[in-house]
XYZ file of C-alpha atoms in Angstrom:
522
model
C 0.611 15.372 -14.197
C -0.272 12.220 -12.493
C -4.077 12.907 -12.827
C -3.553 13.210 -16.579
C -1.820 9.952 -16.871
C -4.565 8.152 -15.010
C -7.187 9.936 -16.918
C -5.533 8.930 -20.157
C -5.620 5.322 -19.186
C -9.243 5.861 -18.163
C -9.915 7.395 -21.678
C -8.296 4.331 -23.394
C -10.772 2.142 -21.361
C -13.720 4.285 -22.372
C -12.720 4.432 -25.931
C -11.932 0.698 -26.223
C -15.641 0.059 -24.724
C -17.051 2.514 -27.502
C -15.356 0.905 -30.291
C -16.625 -2.585 -29.095
C -20.179 -1.301 -28.783
C -20.165 0.136 -32.158
C -20.042 -3.504 -33.779
C -23.266 -4.459 -31.919
C -26.318 -2.311 -32.914
C -28.288 -3.706 -29.986
C -25.583 -3.516 -27.535
C -26.112 -1.858 -24.321
C -23.918 -0.959 -21.325
C -23.261 -3.755 -19.089
C -24.850 -3.390 -15.783
C -23.007 -4.355 -12.575
C -25.090 -6.924 -10.707
C -26.291 -5.451 -7.267
C -26.584 -7.610 -4.012
C -28.246 -7.508 -0.747
C -26.173 -10.077 1.167
C -27.960 -9.615 4.681
C -24.477 -9.630 6.108
C -23.520 -7.193 8.709
C -21.702 -4.353 7.290
C -18.772 -4.863 9.607
C -18.494 -8.647 8.770
C -15.024 -9.585 7.938
C -14.976 -13.595 8.200
C -14.542 -14.906 4.888
C -16.204 -17.999 5.744
C -19.471 -16.094 6.246
C -19.231 -14.624 2.861
C -18.784 -18.157 1.541
C -22.339 -19.144 2.957
C -23.756 -16.502 0.602
C -21.673 -16.760 -2.482
C -20.701 -20.569 -2.382
C -19.480 -20.842 -5.840
C -17.188 -17.792 -5.403
C -15.861 -19.138 -2.166
C -15.185 -22.534 -3.788
C -12.697 -20.891 -6.111
C -11.420 -18.676 -3.339
C -10.540 -21.830 -1.277
C -8.302 -22.973 -4.343
C -5.729 -20.361 -3.402
C -4.793 -22.943 -0.661
C -3.153 -24.941 -3.694
C 0.556 -24.435 -3.313
C 2.249 -26.710 -5.863
C 1.489 -25.123 -8.988
C 4.472 -23.782 -10.892
C 5.092 -22.055 -14.073
C 8.445 -21.549 -15.767
C 9.456 -18.420 -13.798
C 7.230 -18.446 -10.887
C 4.389 -20.298 -9.156
C 3.310 -20.666 -5.482
C 5.778 -23.022 -3.850
C 7.581 -21.011 -1.382
C 11.254 -21.567 -2.265
C 14.165 -19.441 -1.222
C 14.462 -16.885 -3.936
C 18.202 -16.718 -3.515
C 18.731 -20.613 -3.898
C 19.559 -21.620 -7.473
C 21.143 -24.728 -6.297
C 18.655 -27.018 -4.447
C 15.447 -28.206 -6.107
C 11.920 -27.395 -5.115
C 10.807 -26.910 -2.595
C 13.870 -25.350 -1.088
C 15.282 -23.640 -4.057
C 14.360 -23.087 -7.781
C 16.594 -22.926 -11.024
C 15.364 -19.261 -11.617
C 16.625 -17.730 -8.343
C 18.947 -14.770 -7.627
C 22.002 -15.885 -5.599
C 22.887 -12.459 -4.212
C 19.889 -11.455 -2.671
C 21.247 -11.903 0.752
C 24.245 -9.845 -0.075
C 22.255 -6.949 -1.510
C 20.045 -6.715 1.292
C 22.583 -7.292 4.100
C 21.759 -5.306 7.327
C 18.055 -5.331 6.394
C 15.503 -7.933 7.718
C 14.855 -9.043 3.896
C 18.401 -10.614 4.052
C 17.111 -13.206 6.703
C 14.237 -14.695 4.660
C 12.832 -13.927 1.235
C 10.772 -16.622 -0.297
C 8.189 -16.750 -3.224
C 4.704 -16.099 -2.157
C 2.169 -18.527 -1.771
C -1.505 -17.910 -2.304
C -3.413 -14.876 -0.638
C -5.074 -17.469 1.712
C -1.611 -17.911 3.383
C -1.036 -14.167 3.885
C -1.341 -14.258 7.603
C 0.211 -17.558 8.135
C 3.317 -16.869 6.244
C 4.010 -13.259 7.628
C 3.755 -14.806 11.158
C 6.383 -17.195 10.515
C 8.758 -15.248 8.271
C 12.236 -14.512 9.834
C 11.965 -10.890 8.622
C 9.581 -10.271 11.727
C 11.513 -10.925 15.020
C 10.187 -14.054 16.733
C 12.953 -14.103 19.385
C 11.513 -11.127 21.091
C 8.469 -9.638 22.636
C 8.568 -6.801 19.832
C 8.634 -7.798 16.226
C 11.091 -4.992 15.310
C 8.724 -3.813 12.627
C 5.683 -1.571 12.886
C 2.082 -2.753 12.496
C 2.097 -1.212 9.105
C 3.169 -4.663 7.904
C -0.441 -5.912 8.838
C -1.916 -3.545 6.094
C -1.997 -5.846 3.170
C -2.410 -9.150 4.963
C -5.955 -9.051 6.782
C -9.488 -8.183 6.447
C -9.205 -6.699 9.933
C -7.409 -3.506 8.948
C -10.633 -1.319 9.003
C -11.329 -2.470 12.648
C -7.753 -1.555 13.576
C -7.861 1.790 12.011
C -11.468 2.504 13.511
C -10.082 1.586 16.982
C -6.548 3.188 16.981
C -6.660 5.752 14.012
C -3.153 6.987 13.107
C -1.639 5.554 16.088
C -1.999 1.968 14.839
C 0.868 2.393 12.240
C 3.742 2.917 14.807
C 2.475 0.181 17.033
C 4.936 -3.040 17.076
C 3.933 -5.739 14.752
C 3.751 -8.510 17.522
C 1.230 -6.615 19.505
C -1.660 -7.975 17.135
C -0.392 -11.442 16.369
C -3.203 -13.071 18.745
C -5.952 -10.920 17.436
C -6.359 -12.725 14.176
C -7.631 -16.040 12.895
C -4.893 -16.964 10.360
C -7.455 -18.504 7.914
C -10.651 -16.477 8.384
C -8.892 -13.051 8.682
C -6.645 -13.538 5.820
C -6.772 -11.593 2.593
C -10.427 -12.112 1.428
C -13.709 -10.589 0.575
C -13.709 -7.464 2.293
C -10.326 -6.420 1.048
C -12.370 -5.605 -2.145
C -15.888 -5.650 -1.273
C -18.541 -3.909 0.706
C -20.295 -6.454 2.936
C -23.797 -5.629 2.530
C -23.681 -4.718 -1.358
C -20.606 -6.348 -2.569
C -19.763 -3.090 -4.144
C -16.059 -2.601 -4.904
C -14.533 -0.624 -2.114
C -10.973 0.846 -1.382
C -10.232 -0.611 2.209
C -6.647 0.441 1.613
C -5.754 3.568 3.495
C -2.876 4.737 1.273
C -4.971 4.148 -1.899
C -7.782 6.315 -0.126
C -5.114 8.924 0.518
C -4.046 8.870 -2.903
C -7.631 9.255 -4.521
C -8.281 12.067 -2.091
C -5.029 13.909 -3.076
C -6.012 13.566 -6.731
C -9.385 15.483 -5.812
C -11.337 12.319 -6.885
C -14.253 10.489 -5.524
C -14.396 6.823 -5.551
C -17.946 6.870 -6.660
C -16.895 8.572 -9.904
C -14.121 6.482 -10.938
C -14.798 4.109 -13.818
C -15.588 0.610 -12.813
C -12.938 -1.024 -14.967
C -10.296 1.347 -13.233
C -11.819 0.271 -9.996
C -11.201 -3.454 -10.871
C -7.430 -2.618 -11.328
C -7.189 -0.451 -8.242
C -8.434 -3.256 -6.114
C -5.421 -5.195 -6.895
C -3.234 -1.795 -6.897
C -4.341 -1.584 -3.141
C -1.367 -3.873 -2.349
C 0.419 -4.964 -5.450
C 2.459 -1.685 -5.491
C 5.621 0.163 -4.440
C 5.150 1.680 -1.047
C 7.073 3.114 2.103
C 6.646 3.949 5.653
C 6.199 7.616 6.357
C 8.657 9.530 8.575
C 7.127 11.580 11.360
C 8.241 14.810 9.900
C 5.602 14.250 6.941
C 2.486 13.029 8.956
C 1.404 9.997 10.761
C 4.597 8.001 11.609
C 4.891 4.684 9.769
C 1.616 5.261 7.832
C 2.016 3.569 4.416
C 2.364 5.894 1.412
C 2.301 5.338 -2.493
C 5.160 7.322 -3.902
C 2.999 8.162 -6.936
C 2.973 11.837 -7.111
C 5.757 12.310 -9.723
C 4.497 9.162 -11.835
C 4.632 5.491 -11.969
C 8.041 4.754 -13.709
C 11.207 3.933 -11.473
C 12.840 7.237 -12.326
C 9.614 9.224 -11.157
C 9.590 7.159 -7.824
C 13.347 7.467 -7.213
C 12.925 11.429 -7.734
C 10.208 11.232 -5.131
C 12.580 9.466 -2.674
C 14.888 12.391 -3.136
C 12.764 13.981 -0.631
C 10.300 12.776 1.956
C 12.992 11.623 4.229
C 14.937 12.689 7.336
C 18.433 11.500 6.161
C 21.380 13.685 7.723
C 23.836 11.668 5.721
C 26.168 13.908 3.850
C 25.251 13.944 0.162
C 21.845 12.552 1.039
C 20.242 15.191 3.242
C 16.452 15.088 3.320
C 16.222 11.869 1.404
C 14.349 8.819 2.014
C 16.035 5.433 2.724
C 14.851 2.170 4.333
C 18.348 1.119 5.620
C 22.144 1.750 5.420
C 24.085 -1.133 3.743
C 26.792 -2.079 6.203
C 29.214 -2.913 3.541
C 29.150 0.238 1.297
C 27.729 2.673 3.855
C 25.140 3.468 1.136
C 21.537 4.602 2.340
C 19.451 2.033 0.368
C 15.723 1.762 -1.006
C 13.923 -1.440 -0.857
C 11.304 -1.813 -3.688
C 8.212 -3.627 -2.771
C 6.081 -5.231 -5.394
C 5.225 -2.695 -8.133
C 2.773 -4.680 -10.302
C 0.249 -1.834 -10.654
C 2.899 0.736 -11.630
C 4.587 -1.736 -13.970
C 1.203 -2.627 -15.509
C -0.444 0.771 -15.757
C 1.316 2.055 -18.829
C 2.221 -1.437 -20.386
C 0.552 -3.014 -23.448
C -2.387 -4.367 -21.367
C -2.772 -1.396 -18.969
C -2.620 1.093 -21.915
C -5.480 -0.990 -23.677
C -7.624 -1.027 -20.793
C -7.328 -4.543 -19.893
C -7.834 -4.878 -16.021
C -5.819 -7.059 -13.896
C -9.089 -9.021 -12.983
C -9.589 -9.757 -16.746
C -6.401 -11.985 -16.790
C -6.245 -13.058 -13.204
C -9.903 -13.470 -12.412
C -11.262 -14.578 -15.621
C -14.998 -15.576 -15.851
C -15.897 -19.141 -15.589
C -18.965 -21.254 -15.214
C -19.226 -23.692 -12.334
C -22.740 -24.979 -12.410
C -23.337 -24.955 -15.999
C -25.092 -21.652 -16.300
C -23.989 -19.141 -13.777
C -21.039 -17.139 -15.021
C -18.763 -15.856 -12.092
C -15.293 -14.325 -11.631
C -12.913 -16.820 -10.808
C -11.465 -16.020 -7.217
C -8.357 -18.233 -7.373
C -6.025 -15.361 -8.026
C -3.134 -16.848 -10.165
C -0.936 -16.558 -13.279
C -3.052 -17.329 -16.377
C -0.076 -19.726 -17.231
C -1.303 -22.213 -14.566
C -4.276 -22.818 -16.953
C -3.165 -25.366 -19.349
C -5.731 -23.729 -21.965
C -4.710 -20.207 -21.087
C -8.529 -19.384 -21.223
C -7.936 -15.942 -19.733
C -5.450 -14.925 -22.540
C -7.716 -16.427 -25.125
C -10.704 -14.250 -24.133
C -8.983 -11.595 -26.379
C -6.335 -13.846 -28.359
C -9.047 -15.854 -29.870
C -6.830 -16.694 -32.860
C -3.780 -18.005 -30.941
C -3.227 -21.425 -29.772
C -2.130 -21.907 -25.890
C 1.345 -23.155 -26.837
C 1.932 -20.010 -29.000
C 0.694 -17.713 -26.242
C 2.765 -19.492 -23.512
C 5.864 -19.359 -25.757
C 5.432 -15.502 -26.131
C 5.105 -14.968 -22.288
C 8.213 -17.290 -21.474
C 10.194 -15.771 -24.356
C 9.613 -12.310 -22.791
C 10.573 -13.518 -19.122
C 13.472 -15.346 -20.482
C 15.118 -11.989 -21.873
C 14.015 -9.998 -18.818
C 15.589 -12.569 -16.312
C 18.897 -12.810 -18.040
C 19.377 -9.049 -17.833
C 17.959 -9.086 -14.257
C 20.953 -11.424 -13.286
C 23.407 -9.203 -14.901
C 22.059 -6.098 -13.101
C 22.228 -7.904 -9.729
C 25.785 -8.782 -10.324
C 26.933 -5.310 -11.073
C 25.143 -3.838 -8.238
C 27.032 -6.350 -5.941
C 30.369 -5.401 -7.536
C 29.200 -1.624 -6.855
C 28.984 -2.357 -3.073
C 32.237 -3.952 -3.027
C 34.100 -1.426 -5.058
C 32.720 1.296 -2.501
C 33.866 -1.026 0.400
C 37.505 -1.212 -1.101
C 37.269 2.520 -1.904
C 36.482 3.443 1.561
C 39.132 1.369 3.265
C 41.765 2.382 0.656
C 44.846 3.860 2.453
C 46.954 4.895 -0.460
C 46.989 8.509 -2.024
C 43.575 9.666 -2.718
C 42.512 12.398 -5.319
C 41.547 15.858 -4.015
C 37.813 15.122 -4.774
C 37.918 11.799 -2.758
C 34.941 12.633 -0.848
C 32.801 13.782 -3.747
C 33.718 10.772 -5.700
C 32.657 8.483 -2.800
C 29.241 10.248 -2.394
C 28.912 9.877 -6.149
C 29.720 6.234 -6.030
C 27.064 5.789 -3.289
C 24.465 7.705 -5.231
C 24.878 5.585 -8.428
C 24.848 2.433 -6.153
C 21.574 3.256 -4.626
C 19.913 4.082 -7.753
C 21.311 1.017 -9.666
C 20.062 -1.363 -6.995
C 16.691 0.204 -6.806
C 16.081 0.018 -10.619
C 17.175 -3.659 -10.338
C 15.034 -4.151 -7.352
C 12.105 -2.731 -9.216
C 12.030 -5.474 -11.642
C 13.154 -8.090 -9.292
C 10.501 -7.494 -6.919
C 7.820 -7.159 -9.416
C 6.079 -10.428 -9.879
C 5.612 -11.011 -13.731
C 9.171 -11.211 -14.581
C 8.744 -8.155 -16.890
C 5.752 -9.548 -18.647
C 3.377 -6.735 -17.406
C 5.482 -4.221 -19.111
C 8.243 -5.838 -21.282
C 9.576 -2.506 -22.531
C 9.678 -0.919 -19.292
C 11.355 -3.847 -17.424
C 14.214 -4.153 -20.046
C 14.760 -0.452 -19.982
C 14.865 -0.490 -16.279
C 17.398 -3.049 -16.162
C 19.547 -1.362 -18.661
C 19.642 1.651 -16.691
C 20.199 -0.329 -13.557
C 23.386 -1.748 -15.218
C 24.506 1.533 -16.337
C 24.127 3.119 -12.881
C 25.726 0.372 -10.995
C 28.655 0.536 -13.380
C 28.997 4.244 -12.951
C 29.054 3.473 -9.312
C 32.024 0.936 -9.683
C 33.944 3.604 -12.010
C 33.483 6.441 -9.359
C 34.784 4.203 -6.477
C 37.670 3.088 -8.519
C 38.514 6.738 -9.381
C 38.379 7.620 -5.796
C 41.608 5.365 -5.228
C 43.301 6.663 -8.209
C 42.520 3.307 -10.144
C 44.568 1.318 -7.559
C 41.835 -1.110 -7.054
C 40.908 -1.485 -10.892
C 42.753 -4.733 -11.379
C 41.032 -6.370 -8.226
C 37.601 -5.105 -9.199
C 38.016 -6.596 -12.663
C 37.782 -10.210 -11.399
C 34.656 -12.449 -11.649
C 32.048 -11.462 -9.416
C 31.778 -14.865 -7.962
C 35.251 -15.090 -6.837
C 35.329 -11.151 -5.772
C 32.225 -11.626 -3.749
C 30.801 -15.164 -3.073
C 27.008 -15.387 -2.697
C 25.699 -15.590 0.849
C 23.744 -18.941 1.063
C 22.821 -18.999 4.542
C 21.876 -16.248 6.941
C 19.012 -15.826 9.383
C 18.135 -14.289 12.797
C 19.143 -17.495 14.582
C 22.579 -17.627 12.693
C 22.974 -14.024 13.644
C 23.125 -15.159 17.367
C 26.205 -17.320 16.497
C 29.655 -15.511 16.391
C 31.189 -18.206 14.303
C 28.621 -17.788 11.442
C 29.867 -14.225 11.197
C 33.218 -15.506 10.281
C 32.004 -17.317 7.305
C 31.770 -14.321 4.847
C 34.065 -11.301 4.153
C 30.909 -9.071 4.388
C 29.793 -10.391 7.769
C 32.612 -8.503 9.686
C 30.443 -5.338 9.334
C 27.566 -6.970 11.276
C 27.375 -7.412 15.117
C 26.020 -10.657 16.572
C 22.469 -10.738 18.153
C 22.190 -11.598 21.727
C 21.255 -15.249 22.281
C 17.442 -15.463 22.586
C 14.858 -18.242 22.752
C 11.873 -18.187 20.177
C 8.933 -16.305 21.634
C 6.450 -16.773 18.714
C 5.379 -19.692 16.560
C 2.625 -18.175 14.276
C 0.201 -16.382 16.545
C 1.141 -18.822 19.622
C 3.349 -17.779 22.440
C 5.957 -20.207 23.209
C 7.021 -18.707 26.374
C 4.986 -17.132 29.258
C 3.901 -13.509 28.953
C 5.977 -11.173 31.011
C 4.555 -10.237 34.270
C 2.947 -6.669 34.037
C 4.404 -4.351 36.617
């Protein structure tokens, strides 16, 4: 079924090209330029490519700009739960309950707006999700997969043993600037042909029975972004190489398809969730949860632009002329809205003004974001209802256990559907219909969770659960690994009582530099 869906997308692309060509009697199929770079086939340093392609490299370095904002996004790394403080700490369009919803998972320590791709290594090495207070990072080496040009070297050296190694083992192996996301994440060094460096993408193409060389170029251009701007998970050892990243696409690209996929592919022994995949157990509701990543590709692929054959690169890497004559793809990967003239949009929408196009985008995002906040609130309410029902000591119905399993199932699904839109980086614009439909379902599922939990108490908690969500469960404003070492911090919120404090530790890592001597080897 999935192969048919991709074939349909490719068919639209081919049809669109055919229609365009019929308007020009002398038109010929555009030829992809070929190069002989004289670079070694294993070259991965971005600066070396800059010597061969100085104009492209000039635009690539503009990804270092980190102060350009759009209405609902940008590249200033503000805390995405902070809607109180101004930039750069917080931003008006933030979701205040992120730390509540991800409590017990590393995302609750730090979740910020992303900067440009050139900061990928620097930022992941300093983010609080990775344990910098220990020799071991607490997350697998899989986390390097979409951050560096060094991945092919790691796989060549370690094979499938790479993924289950500890993240911190590779901190000192990389130059944070020259090995950040760059040229060889998309291009072969010798010829500059597009290449799928990503292991999970290669796995998926192989599973489809396809060959990279046979995939239409426009689909390849989208899959270059789809190597990383996707939902993925770390594989359980029962299904193959432990911690290897996998794209959960075999059922389809929509959240319902992916949620169905996660009904299997796991090793859960939790009653009611046997054999399912989960990322962590929420400490408050004891629900096995799913954390969505950033499903831009899955959102775009059957949206208005994806269905029309408009590639990611058409909007995010528009052609430009830098020397007055040579046309190149802009390698400053950014929102088209950051260009005041919206030139990327107006390649197709030639009859529209920049003001009109921007208004259309922001109007869509405004509607999606308002529903996103509602879905967030109901998801928090679901966790709280389950917490109260699980601690209820009064008379319970005969089907209490079944109702609690049902409440957790709806809670898990509702939050995943909310997160599918929340984690996607267009605030719904890549596919407005899918985004709004997904959020409507999230709200329904989370509300079903609340209702099942209330039923499990014979409606004894119904009145309390009807209170304003901000009174019922205040947003968690501050939470970090360092604060987790302070027992006093864990007295500041009702939900913190389900956490155990971390042992006191000094910071071991600052970026890729050690702050304490390396332990003596026995």
